[in-house]
mmCIF file of C-alpha atoms in Angstrom:
data_model
loop_
_atom_site.group_PDB
_atom_site.id
_atom_site.type_symbol
_atom_site.label_atom_id
_atom_site.label_comp_id
_atom_site.label_asym_id
_atom_site.label_seq_id
_atom_site.Cartn_x
_atom_site.Cartn_y
_atom_site.Cartn_z
ATOM 1 C CA MET A 6 7.545 0.489 34.507
ATOM 2 C CA THR A 7 7.706 -0.727 31.097
ATOM 3 C CA ALA A 8 11.257 -1.892 29.857
ATOM 4 C CA PRO A 9 12.525 -0.107 26.576
ATOM 5 C CA ARG A 10 11.643 -1.847 23.225
ATOM 6 C CA GLU A 11 14.816 -3.546 21.701
ATOM 7 C CA PRO A 12 13.827 -3.807 18.169
ATOM 8 C CA ARG A 13 15.010 -6.065 15.747
ATOM 9 C CA ILE A 14 17.119 -4.216 13.158
ATOM 10 C CA ALA A 15 17.556 -4.912 9.510
ATOM 11 C CA THR A 16 20.034 -3.267 7.341
ATOM 12 C CA THR A 17 19.568 -0.658 4.540
ATOM 13 C CA ARG A 18 21.740 2.110 2.822
ATOM 14 C CA PRO A 19 20.998 5.378 0.878
ATOM 15 C CA ALA A 20 20.852 4.896 -2.728
ATOM 16 C CA THR A 21 23.605 6.517 -4.750
ATOM 17 C CA ALA A 22 22.568 9.122 -7.274
ATOM 18 C CA ALA A 23 20.634 7.247 -9.736
ATOM 19 C CA ALA A 24 17.484 7.709 -11.794
ATOM 20 C CA VAL A 25 14.092 6.748 -10.181
ATOM 21 C CA THR A 26 11.461 4.829 -12.336
ATOM 22 C CA LEU A 27 7.519 4.924 -11.025
ATOM 23 C CA TYR A 28 5.397 2.723 -12.298
ATOM 24 C CA VAL A 29 2.000 4.311 -12.489
ATOM 25 C CA ALA A 30 -0.892 1.900 -12.648
ATOM 26 C CA THR A 31 -4.487 3.582 -13.759
ATOM 27 C CA ARG A 32 -8.014 2.894 -14.693
ATOM 28 C CA LYS A 33 -6.931 2.860 -18.262
ATOM 29 C CA GLY A 34 -3.152 1.256 -18.582
ATOM 30 C CA LEU A 35 0.096 1.451 -17.191
ATOM 31 C CA TRP A 36 2.675 3.992 -17.643
ATOM 32 C CA ARG A 37 6.330 4.329 -16.685
ATOM 33 C CA LEU A 38 7.766 7.661 -15.473
ATOM 34 C CA LYS A 39 11.568 7.974 -15.269
ATOM 35 C CA SER A 40 13.731 10.651 -13.847
ATOM 36 C CA ASP A 41 17.297 11.831 -14.730
ATOM 37 C CA ALA A 42 19.889 11.168 -11.754
ATOM 38 C CA ALA A 43 19.287 14.395 -10.092
ATOM 39 C CA ARG A 44 15.334 13.701 -10.243
ATOM 40 C CA ARG A 45 14.843 17.112 -11.672
ATOM 41 C CA SER A 46 13.485 15.989 -15.143
ATOM 42 C CA TRP A 47 11.063 13.134 -15.950
ATOM 43 C CA THR A 48 10.066 11.421 -18.833
ATOM 44 C CA LEU A 49 6.953 9.637 -19.421
ATOM 45 C CA ALA A 50 6.644 6.193 -21.532
ATOM 46 C CA GLY A 51 3.656 4.005 -22.382
ATOM 47 C CA PRO A 52 0.943 3.277 -22.411
ATOM 48 C CA HIS A 53 0.817 -0.464 -21.740
ATOM 49 C CA PHE A 54 -2.570 -2.356 -21.596
ATOM 50 C CA LEU A 55 -4.432 0.648 -22.957
ATOM 51 C CA GLY A 56 -7.895 0.418 -21.912
ATOM 52 C CA HIS A 57 -7.487 -2.192 -19.187
ATOM 53 C CA ILE A 58 -7.847 -1.484 -15.556
ATOM 54 C CA VAL A 59 -4.333 -1.909 -13.850
ATOM 55 C CA HIS A 60 -4.565 -1.951 -10.213
ATOM 56 C CA HIS A 61 -1.241 -2.468 -9.036
ATOM 57 C CA ALA A 62 2.256 -2.918 -10.645
ATOM 58 C CA VAL A 63 5.474 -3.425 -8.592
ATOM 59 C CA ALA A 64 9.095 -3.948 -9.560
ATOM 60 C CA ASP A 65 10.951 -6.826 -7.765
ATOM 61 C CA PRO A 66 13.518 -5.180 -5.568
ATOM 62 C CA ARG A 67 15.285 -8.516 -5.454
ATOM 63 C CA ASP A 68 16.699 -8.148 -8.835
ATOM 64 C CA THR A 69 16.846 -5.246 -11.434
ATOM 65 C CA ARG A 70 14.428 -6.753 -14.217
ATOM 66 C CA THR A 71 11.021 -8.253 -13.163
ATOM 67 C CA VAL A 72 7.778 -6.329 -12.644
ATOM 68 C CA LEU A 73 4.449 -7.815 -12.213
ATOM 69 C CA ALA A 74 1.168 -5.977 -13.001
ATOM 70 C CA ALA A 75 -2.310 -6.996 -11.746
ATOM 71 C CA ALA A 76 -4.752 -5.995 -14.581
ATOM 72 C CA ARG A 77 -8.775 -6.573 -15.169
ATOM 73 C CA THR A 78 -9.026 -6.690 -18.975
ATOM 74 C CA GLY A 79 -12.093 -6.814 -20.834
ATOM 75 C CA HIS A 80 -11.373 -9.769 -22.960
ATOM 76 C CA LEU A 81 -9.204 -11.731 -20.483
ATOM 77 C CA GLY A 82 -10.969 -10.857 -17.154
ATOM 78 C CA PRO A 83 -8.713 -10.623 -14.120
ATOM 79 C CA THR A 84 -5.176 -11.528 -14.699
ATOM 80 C CA ILE A 85 -1.330 -10.728 -14.026
ATOM 81 C CA PHE A 86 1.223 -9.710 -16.383
ATOM 82 C CA ARG A 87 4.989 -10.293 -16.085
ATOM 83 C CA SER A 88 7.875 -8.492 -17.501
ATOM 84 C CA ILE A 89 11.656 -9.557 -17.224
ATOM 85 C CA ASP A 90 13.060 -6.437 -18.827
ATOM 86 C CA ARG A 91 11.805 -3.622 -16.494
ATOM 87 C CA GLY A 92 8.491 -3.236 -18.142
ATOM 88 C CA ARG A 93 9.293 -3.037 -21.716
ATOM 89 C CA ASN A 94 7.808 -6.554 -22.896
ATOM 90 C CA TRP A 95 5.085 -8.428 -20.872
ATOM 91 C CA THR A 96 3.659 -11.928 -20.962
ATOM 92 C CA GLU A 97 0.620 -12.933 -19.225
ATOM 93 C CA ALA A 98 0.499 -15.358 -16.162
ATOM 94 C CA ALA A 99 0.012 -18.984 -17.210
ATOM 95 C CA THR A 100 -2.331 -19.467 -14.181
ATOM 96 C CA PRO A 101 -3.530 -16.192 -12.497
ATOM 97 C CA PRO A 102 -5.012 -16.218 -8.938
ATOM 98 C CA ALA A 103 -8.376 -17.977 -9.193
ATOM 99 C CA PHE A 104 -10.344 -19.681 -6.304
ATOM 100 C CA ALA A 105 -10.895 -23.319 -6.156
ATOM 101 C CA ALA A 106 -13.414 -24.903 -8.439
ATOM 102 C CA GLY A 107 -16.707 -25.104 -6.306
ATOM 103 C CA SER A 108 -15.612 -22.924 -3.797
ATOM 104 C CA GLY A 109 -18.687 -20.571 -5.035
ATOM 105 C CA ARG A 110 -15.999 -17.549 -5.207
ATOM 106 C CA VAL A 111 -14.688 -15.786 -8.278
ATOM 107 C CA VAL A 112 -11.869 -13.517 -8.611
ATOM 108 C CA ASP A 113 -13.135 -10.185 -9.901
ATOM 109 C CA HIS A 114 -9.812 -8.783 -9.736
ATOM 110 C CA THR A 115 -6.332 -8.801 -8.156
ATOM 111 C CA PHE A 116 -5.768 -5.784 -6.044
ATOM 112 C CA TRP A 117 -2.414 -6.025 -4.444
ATOM 113 C CA LEU A 118 1.206 -7.490 -5.244
ATOM 114 C CA THR A 119 4.017 -8.208 -2.950
ATOM 115 C CA PRO A 120 7.499 -9.633 -3.898
ATOM 116 C CA GLY A 121 8.443 -12.407 -1.246
ATOM 117 C CA HIS A 122 11.411 -12.513 1.331
ATOM 118 C CA PRO A 123 14.812 -12.089 -0.292
ATOM 119 C CA SER A 124 15.650 -15.858 0.730
ATOM 120 C CA GLU A 125 12.856 -16.762 -1.640
ATOM 121 C CA PRO A 126 13.419 -14.967 -4.758
ATOM 122 C CA GLN A 127 10.941 -16.454 -6.645
ATOM 123 C CA VAL A 128 7.967 -16.056 -4.275
ATOM 124 C CA TRP A 129 5.270 -13.510 -4.975
ATOM 125 C CA TYR A 130 2.311 -13.003 -2.984
ATOM 126 C CA ALA A 131 -1.273 -11.283 -4.123
ATOM 127 C CA GLY A 132 -4.278 -10.194 -2.823
ATOM 128 C CA THR A 133 -7.536 -10.337 -4.442
ATOM 129 C CA SER A 134 -11.285 -8.684 -4.423
ATOM 130 C CA PRO A 135 -13.200 -10.829 -3.002
ATOM 131 C CA GLN A 136 -10.829 -11.142 -0.367
ATOM 132 C CA GLY A 137 -8.491 -14.112 -1.163
ATOM 133 C CA LEU A 138 -4.707 -14.656 -0.707
ATOM 134 C CA PHE A 139 -2.547 -16.402 -3.312
ATOM 135 C CA ARG A 140 0.998 -17.335 -3.451
ATOM 136 C CA SER A 141 3.359 -18.099 -6.642
ATOM 137 C CA ASP A 142 6.711 -19.870 -6.111
ATOM 138 C CA ASP A 143 7.755 -19.221 -9.959
ATOM 139 C CA GLY A 144 8.348 -15.377 -10.283
ATOM 140 C CA GLY A 145 4.534 -14.869 -10.954
ATOM 141 C CA VAL A 146 3.978 -17.490 -13.854
ATOM 142 C CA THR A 147 1.790 -19.619 -11.786
ATOM 143 C CA TRP A 148 -0.407 -18.877 -8.729
ATOM 144 C CA SER A 149 -2.166 -21.005 -6.079
ATOM 145 C CA GLY A 150 -4.502 -20.218 -3.097
ATOM 146 C CA VAL A 151 -2.990 -19.821 0.572
ATOM 147 C CA ALA A 152 -5.293 -22.430 1.978
ATOM 148 C CA GLY A 153 -4.371 -21.168 5.459
ATOM 149 C CA PHE A 154 -6.438 -18.194 4.660
ATOM 150 C CA ASN A 155 -8.817 -18.874 2.008
ATOM 151 C CA ASP A 156 -9.964 -22.014 3.575
ATOM 152 C CA HIS A 157 -9.689 -20.927 7.276
ATOM 153 C CA PRO A 158 -12.858 -21.762 9.164
ATOM 154 C CA ARG A 159 -13.218 -18.166 10.427
ATOM 155 C CA ARG A 160 -12.789 -16.512 7.148
ATOM 156 C CA ARG A 161 -16.265 -15.855 6.402
ATOM 157 C CA ASP A 162 -16.777 -14.527 9.707
ATOM 158 C CA TRP A 163 -13.625 -11.840 9.453
ATOM 159 C CA CYS A 164 -14.709 -10.909 5.783
ATOM 160 C CA GLY A 165 -18.306 -10.301 7.045
ATOM 161 C CA GLY A 166 -19.613 -13.288 4.716
ATOM 162 C CA ASP A 167 -18.640 -13.557 1.235
ATOM 163 C CA GLN A 168 -20.598 -10.111 0.386
ATOM 164 C CA ASP A 169 -18.519 -7.168 -0.678
ATOM 165 C CA ALA A 170 -18.339 -4.890 2.044
ATOM 166 C CA THR A 171 -16.828 -1.799 0.474
ATOM 167 C CA PRO A 172 -18.391 0.484 -2.595
ATOM 168 C CA ASP A 173 -15.916 -1.459 -5.141
ATOM 169 C CA GLY A 174 -15.811 -4.631 -3.458
ATOM 170 C CA GLY A 175 -14.029 -6.275 -0.717
ATOM 171 C CA LYS A 176 -10.177 -6.182 -0.778
ATOM 172 C CA LEU A 177 -7.215 -8.439 0.571
ATOM 173 C CA HIS A 178 -4.427 -5.925 0.798
ATOM 174 C CA SER A 179 -1.041 -4.548 2.440
ATOM 175 C CA ILE A 180 0.584 -7.841 2.025
ATOM 176 C CA VAL A 181 3.542 -7.432 4.255
ATOM 177 C CA VAL A 182 6.464 -9.898 4.814
ATOM 178 C CA ASP A 183 8.592 -9.558 7.576
ATOM 179 C CA SER A 184 11.913 -8.537 6.314
ATOM 180 C CA LEU A 185 13.793 -10.794 9.004
ATOM 181 C CA ASP A 186 11.221 -13.810 9.000
ATOM 182 C CA PRO A 187 9.852 -15.170 5.526
ATOM 183 C CA ARG A 188 7.053 -17.162 7.749
ATOM 184 C CA HIS A 189 6.017 -14.057 9.524
ATOM 185 C CA LEU A 190 3.096 -12.259 7.242
ATOM 186 C CA TYR A 191 0.540 -9.334 7.830
ATOM 187 C CA ILE A 192 -2.599 -8.852 5.751
ATOM 188 C CA GLY A 193 -5.316 -6.270 5.913
ATOM 189 C CA LEU A 194 -8.846 -6.788 4.645
ATOM 190 C CA SER A 195 -11.155 -4.276 3.750
ATOM 191 C CA GLY A 196 -13.484 -4.706 5.442
ATOM 192 C CA GLY A 197 -12.287 -7.237 8.351
ATOM 193 C CA GLY A 198 -9.303 -5.637 9.693
ATOM 194 C CA LEU A 199 -5.462 -6.906 10.076
ATOM 195 C CA PHE A 200 -4.332 -10.172 10.431
ATOM 196 C CA GLU A 201 -0.908 -11.810 11.274
ATOM 197 C CA SER A 202 0.655 -15.245 10.702
ATOM 198 C CA THR A 203 3.908 -16.668 12.195
ATOM 199 C CA ASP A 204 3.849 -19.975 10.142
ATOM 200 C CA GLY A 205 3.776 -19.099 6.344
ATOM 201 C CA GLY A 206 0.386 -18.541 6.108
ATOM 202 C CA ALA A 207 -0.854 -21.789 7.487
ATOM 203 C CA ASP A 208 -2.984 -20.008 10.411
ATOM 204 C CA TRP A 209 -3.974 -16.580 11.245
ATOM 205 C CA HIS A 210 -5.345 -14.412 14.026
ATOM 206 C CA PRO A 211 -6.591 -10.768 14.288
ATOM 207 C CA LEU A 212 -4.505 -7.846 15.358
ATOM 208 C CA ASN A 213 -6.691 -5.341 15.861
ATOM 209 C CA ARG A 214 -6.463 -4.602 19.585
ATOM 210 C CA GLY A 215 -6.650 -0.541 20.304
ATOM 211 C CA VAL A 216 -7.984 0.029 16.849
ATOM 212 C CA ARG A 217 -11.659 2.105 16.531
ATOM 213 C CA ALA A 218 -14.295 0.774 14.480
ATOM 214 C CA ASP A 219 -16.855 3.766 14.872
ATOM 215 C CA PHE A 220 -19.118 2.466 11.892
ATOM 216 C CA LEU A 221 -19.999 -0.696 14.106
ATOM 217 C CA PRO A 222 -22.508 -1.304 16.722
ATOM 218 C CA GLN A 223 -19.456 -2.297 19.083
ATOM 219 C CA PRO A 224 -16.885 0.181 18.311
ATOM 220 C CA ALA A 225 -13.734 -2.092 19.539
ATOM 221 C CA PRO A 226 -14.523 -5.542 18.221
ATOM 222 C CA GLU A 227 -12.056 -8.435 17.540
ATOM 223 C CA PHE A 228 -12.325 -8.017 14.045
ATOM 224 C CA GLY A 229 -14.669 -6.060 11.320
ATOM 225 C CA HIS A 230 -12.689 -3.143 11.020
ATOM 226 C CA ASP A 231 -11.400 -1.037 7.793
ATOM 227 C CA PRO A 232 -7.845 -0.852 7.413
ATOM 228 C CA HIS A 233 -6.738 1.064 4.329
ATOM 229 C CA CYS A 234 -3.079 0.593 4.199
ATOM 230 C CA LEU A 235 -0.581 -1.284 6.324
ATOM 231 C CA ARG A 236 3.387 -0.583 6.405
ATOM 232 C CA GLN A 237 6.138 -2.333 8.074
ATOM 233 C CA HIS A 238 9.562 -0.331 8.656
ATOM 234 C CA PRO A 239 12.368 -2.000 6.670
ATOM 235 C CA VAL A 240 14.956 -1.146 9.277
ATOM 236 C CA ASP A 241 12.673 -2.026 12.420
ATOM 237 C CA PRO A 242 10.446 -4.495 11.180
ATOM 238 C CA ASP A 243 8.860 -4.470 14.840
ATOM 239 C CA ARG A 244 7.610 -1.025 14.177
ATOM 240 C CA LEU A 245 4.306 -0.683 12.131
ATOM 241 C CA TYR A 246 1.898 1.819 10.956
ATOM 242 C CA HIS A 247 -1.578 2.015 9.476
ATOM 243 C CA GLN A 248 -3.988 4.323 7.958
ATOM 244 C CA ASN A 249 -7.571 3.238 8.700
ATOM 245 C CA HIS A 250 -11.137 4.418 8.215
ATOM 246 C CA CYS A 251 -10.913 5.617 11.847
ATOM 247 C CA GLY A 252 -7.560 6.958 12.229
ATOM 248 C CA ILE A 253 -4.025 6.470 11.939
ATOM 249 C CA TYR A 254 -2.297 4.005 14.191
ATOM 250 C CA ARG A 255 1.321 2.711 15.226
ATOM 251 C CA LEU A 256 2.335 -0.653 16.885
ATOM 252 C CA ASP A 257 5.707 -1.466 18.362
ATOM 253 C CA ARG A 258 6.160 -5.155 18.714
ATOM 254 C CA PRO A 259 6.047 -7.413 20.693
ATOM 255 C CA SER A 260 2.867 -5.164 21.873
ATOM 256 C CA TRP A 261 -0.470 -6.239 20.552
ATOM 257 C CA THR A 262 -2.236 -2.999 21.140
ATOM 258 C CA TRP A 263 -2.014 -0.008 18.451
ATOM 259 C CA THR A 264 -1.664 3.353 19.620
ATOM 260 C CA ASP A 265 -3.882 5.975 17.860
ATOM 261 C CA ILE A 266 -1.444 8.404 16.174
ATOM 262 C CA GLY A 267 -4.102 10.211 14.416
ATOM 263 C CA VAL A 268 -5.232 12.042 17.508
ATOM 264 C CA SER A 269 -2.654 14.521 17.106
ATOM 265 C CA MET A 270 -3.688 15.459 13.289
ATOM 266 C CA PRO A 271 -5.312 18.965 13.219
ATOM 267 C CA LYS A 272 -8.869 18.659 13.968
ATOM 268 C CA SER A 273 -9.991 20.509 11.110
ATOM 269 C CA VAL A 274 -7.993 18.031 8.822
ATOM 270 C CA GLY A 275 -9.032 14.774 10.690
ATOM 271 C CA ALA A 276 -7.083 11.653 10.419
ATOM 272 C CA ILE A 277 -8.888 9.633 7.377
ATOM 273 C CA GLY A 278 -7.106 8.579 4.415
ATOM 274 C CA PHE A 279 -6.030 6.070 2.215
ATOM 275 C CA PRO A 280 -2.172 5.763 1.776
ATOM 276 C CA LEU A 281 0.787 5.970 4.363
ATOM 277 C CA VAL A 282 4.657 5.712 3.276
ATOM 278 C CA LEU A 283 7.828 5.614 5.603
ATOM 279 C CA HIS A 284 11.103 7.107 5.356
ATOM 280 C CA PRO A 285 13.192 4.098 4.219
ATOM 281 C CA ARG A 286 15.671 4.375 7.068
ATOM 282 C CA ASP A 287 13.895 6.420 9.863
ATOM 283 C CA PRO A 288 11.524 4.476 11.665
ATOM 284 C CA ASP A 289 9.889 7.683 13.177
ATOM 285 C CA THR A 290 9.190 9.337 9.949
ATOM 286 C CA LEU A 291 6.215 8.838 7.800
ATOM 287 C CA TRP A 292 3.853 10.604 5.470
ATOM 288 C CA VAL A 293 -0.052 10.397 5.105
ATOM 289 C CA PHE A 294 -2.568 12.211 2.513
ATOM 290 C CA PRO A 295 -5.524 12.997 4.355
ATOM 291 C CA MET A 296 -9.009 13.372 2.826
ATOM 292 C CA ASP A 297 -12.103 14.609 4.000
ATOM 293 C CA GLY A 298 -13.831 12.772 6.925
ATOM 294 C CA THR A 299 -17.126 14.212 7.130
ATOM 295 C CA ASP A 300 -20.455 12.336 7.276
ATOM 296 C CA VAL A 301 -20.680 12.747 3.255
ATOM 297 C CA TRP A 302 -17.145 11.305 2.912
ATOM 298 C CA PRO A 303 -16.456 12.777 -0.655
ATOM 299 C CA ARG A 304 -12.960 11.294 -1.016
ATOM 300 C CA THR A 305 -11.467 14.724 -1.587
ATOM 301 C CA PRO A 306 -8.995 16.914 0.313
ATOM 302 C CA PRO A 307 -10.672 18.881 3.092
ATOM 303 C CA ARG A 308 -11.900 22.220 1.565
ATOM 304 C CA GLY A 309 -10.366 21.447 -1.801
ATOM 305 C CA ARG A 310 -6.735 22.215 -0.384
ATOM 306 C CA PRO A 311 -4.517 19.099 -0.823
ATOM 307 C CA ALA A 312 -1.509 18.517 1.356
ATOM 308 C CA VAL A 313 0.720 15.879 2.744
ATOM 309 C CA TYR A 314 1.493 15.793 6.261
ATOM 310 C CA ARG A 315 4.372 14.387 7.834
ATOM 311 C CA SER A 316 5.421 13.310 11.278
ATOM 312 C CA VAL A 317 9.461 12.731 12.275
ATOM 313 C CA ASN A 318 8.635 11.549 15.735
ATOM 314 C CA GLY A 319 6.550 8.491 15.251
ATOM 315 C CA GLY A 320 3.238 10.546 14.910
ATOM 316 C CA ALA A 321 3.409 12.469 17.943
ATOM 317 C CA THR A 322 3.199 15.675 15.808
ATOM 318 C CA TRP A 323 2.436 16.349 12.292
ATOM 319 C CA GLN A 324 3.692 19.112 9.880
ATOM 320 C CA ARG A 325 1.446 20.196 6.753
ATOM 321 C CA GLN A 326 3.613 20.216 3.444
ATOM 322 C CA ALA A 327 1.969 21.653 0.713
ATOM 323 C CA LYS A 328 4.463 24.061 -1.001
ATOM 324 C CA GLY A 329 3.796 23.841 -4.909
ATOM 325 C CA LEU A 330 0.338 21.984 -4.577
ATOM 326 C CA PRO A 331 -2.723 23.626 -5.403
ATOM 327 C CA VAL A 332 -3.934 26.176 -2.808
ATOM 328 C CA ALA A 333 -7.718 25.792 -3.598
ATOM 329 C CA GLN A 334 -10.250 24.004 -5.918
ATOM 330 C CA ALA A 335 -8.322 20.750 -6.176
ATOM 331 C CA TRP A 336 -11.031 18.190 -5.581
ATOM 332 C CA TRP A 337 -8.937 14.830 -6.181
ATOM 333 C CA THR A 338 -7.641 12.205 -3.684
ATOM 334 C CA VAL A 339 -4.779 9.729 -3.504
ATOM 335 C CA LYS A 340 -5.476 5.899 -3.115
ATOM 336 C CA ARG A 341 -3.896 3.506 -0.527
ATOM 337 C CA GLN A 342 -1.194 2.249 -3.451
ATOM 338 C CA ALA A 343 -0.758 5.338 -4.948
ATOM 339 C CA MET A 344 1.875 7.090 -2.703
ATOM 340 C CA THR A 345 5.669 5.892 -2.539
ATOM 341 C CA THR A 346 9.309 6.797 -1.642
ATOM 342 C CA ASP A 347 12.777 6.221 -3.088
ATOM 343 C CA ARG A 348 15.484 5.391 -1.159
ATOM 344 C CA ALA A 349 18.090 8.614 -1.909
ATOM 345 C CA SER A 350 19.978 10.347 0.950
ATOM 346 C CA THR A 351 17.485 13.090 0.509
ATOM 347 C CA VAL A 352 14.242 10.827 0.236
ATOM 348 C CA GLY A 353 11.751 11.467 -2.389
ATOM 349 C CA VAL A 354 8.294 11.166 -2.028
ATOM 350 C CA TYR A 355 5.755 10.759 -4.836
ATOM 351 C CA PHE A 356 1.878 10.226 -5.330
ATOM 352 C CA GLY A 357 -0.799 9.851 -7.911
ATOM 353 C CA THR A 358 -3.995 11.488 -8.085
ATOM 354 C CA THR A 359 -7.632 10.439 -9.149
ATOM 355 C CA SER A 360 -7.594 13.135 -11.767
ATOM 356 C CA GLY A 361 -4.224 11.563 -13.349
ATOM 357 C CA GLU A 362 -1.467 13.663 -11.896
ATOM 358 C CA VAL A 363 1.608 12.497 -10.667
ATOM 359 C CA TRP A 364 3.458 14.684 -8.008
ATOM 360 C CA GLY A 365 6.810 14.447 -6.386
ATOM 361 C CA SER A 366 9.146 16.022 -3.854
ATOM 362 C CA ARG A 367 12.843 15.530 -3.991
ATOM 363 C CA ASP A 368 13.296 17.031 -0.475
ATOM 364 C CA GLU A 369 11.114 14.802 1.682
ATOM 365 C CA GLY A 370 7.704 16.653 1.378
ATOM 366 C CA ARG A 371 9.040 20.251 1.608
ATOM 367 C CA THR A 372 8.276 21.390 -1.815
ATOM 368 C CA TRP A 373 6.082 19.513 -4.560
ATOM 369 C CA LYS A 374 6.142 19.567 -8.674
ATOM 370 C CA CYS A 375 3.850 17.945 -10.914
ATOM 371 C CA LEU A 376 5.506 15.279 -12.990
ATOM 372 C CA ALA A 377 2.957 13.999 -15.073
ATOM 373 C CA ARG A 378 -0.507 15.551 -16.030
ATOM 374 C CA HIS A 379 -3.805 14.134 -17.867
ATOM 375 C CA LEU A 380 -3.219 10.479 -16.949
ATOM 376 C CA PRO A 381 -6.294 8.278 -16.435
ATOM 377 C CA HIS A 382 -7.546 7.734 -12.775
ATOM 378 C CA ILE A 383 -4.414 6.547 -10.872
ATOM 379 C CA TYR A 384 -4.702 3.521 -8.622
ATOM 380 C CA ALA A 385 -0.944 2.814 -7.788
ATOM 381 C CA VAL A 386 2.336 4.403 -8.130
ATOM 382 C CA GLU A 387 5.399 2.276 -7.080
ATOM 383 C CA GLY A 388 8.887 3.169 -7.258
ATOM 384 C CA ALA A 389 12.043 1.108 -8.988
#
């Protein structure tokens, strides 16, 4: 008989009534969407970086001022911008992420940004396309490669060589810093799989046991998978979830084997999607946004009927949440960074669509309201 899991516990608390700010990163710039204290009315401000692709914009939870934005600009190329006044004014990084000279690799764009551990208030991590891992020790002003991954002797094998493995280029994403241990890191490679480091990024090992890879000749390889989004629960950091090209999974450390919780999704909907977000205090509650997983893979909701699915029991069962969303003929989807939550006592859930709409729920997904329309194709929605 397996002994009960004894999770490490971090502390968090509900936010008091306060305005929520969402940073909305799009194909043509960055917008800020701010609520009143009741989260009933919303005001849109922007754009910043009009005409530039903004893949990700993240507010630093360790202070109340700093925001970083990863942009691909026509004249500057791939770079990172930094604001120290909540996104009103921006300066470009002095040294943005770039592979070492002579490496034969060139950063096409920075795809993912993650603040470091609270004990390291100036540290940030960035993931790029093609797959590279970078770190800043000065709040995002200068960046250097994490040699333990970028120069790892097995990196090319993990990434499938240096050829882009996905339609718009391979990605290093879902950089997770353990809330109780700054040297404990997770990353996702699309394609490649999930990987873990326990020494601050000096060395890495695959973490894909139990995950299917139906698109490969060997359906359960050590690596070569296509994870879409990895999340670690902030209160119970030994509980991880991830949305994969081949299902939805949960991992309870110290186990090394993922449990397929996508099998409990309705068969008519399936378990394929990009985003996955967690309740900030309840490790058993999560939300996903499924998309059509048929052979065509159109990246639209099944039958053009968008819905969020929530589980309150760690993925054992799921409930469809679509009240207020279009009931038919809605052919957009939600990308892996384009869904987030707030920390209110009744949690707000938010997502942005590929057709430029931002939707929000102030009652944990039970009802939805469109908060903004007519924006460009949305890549990311992150809350402050």
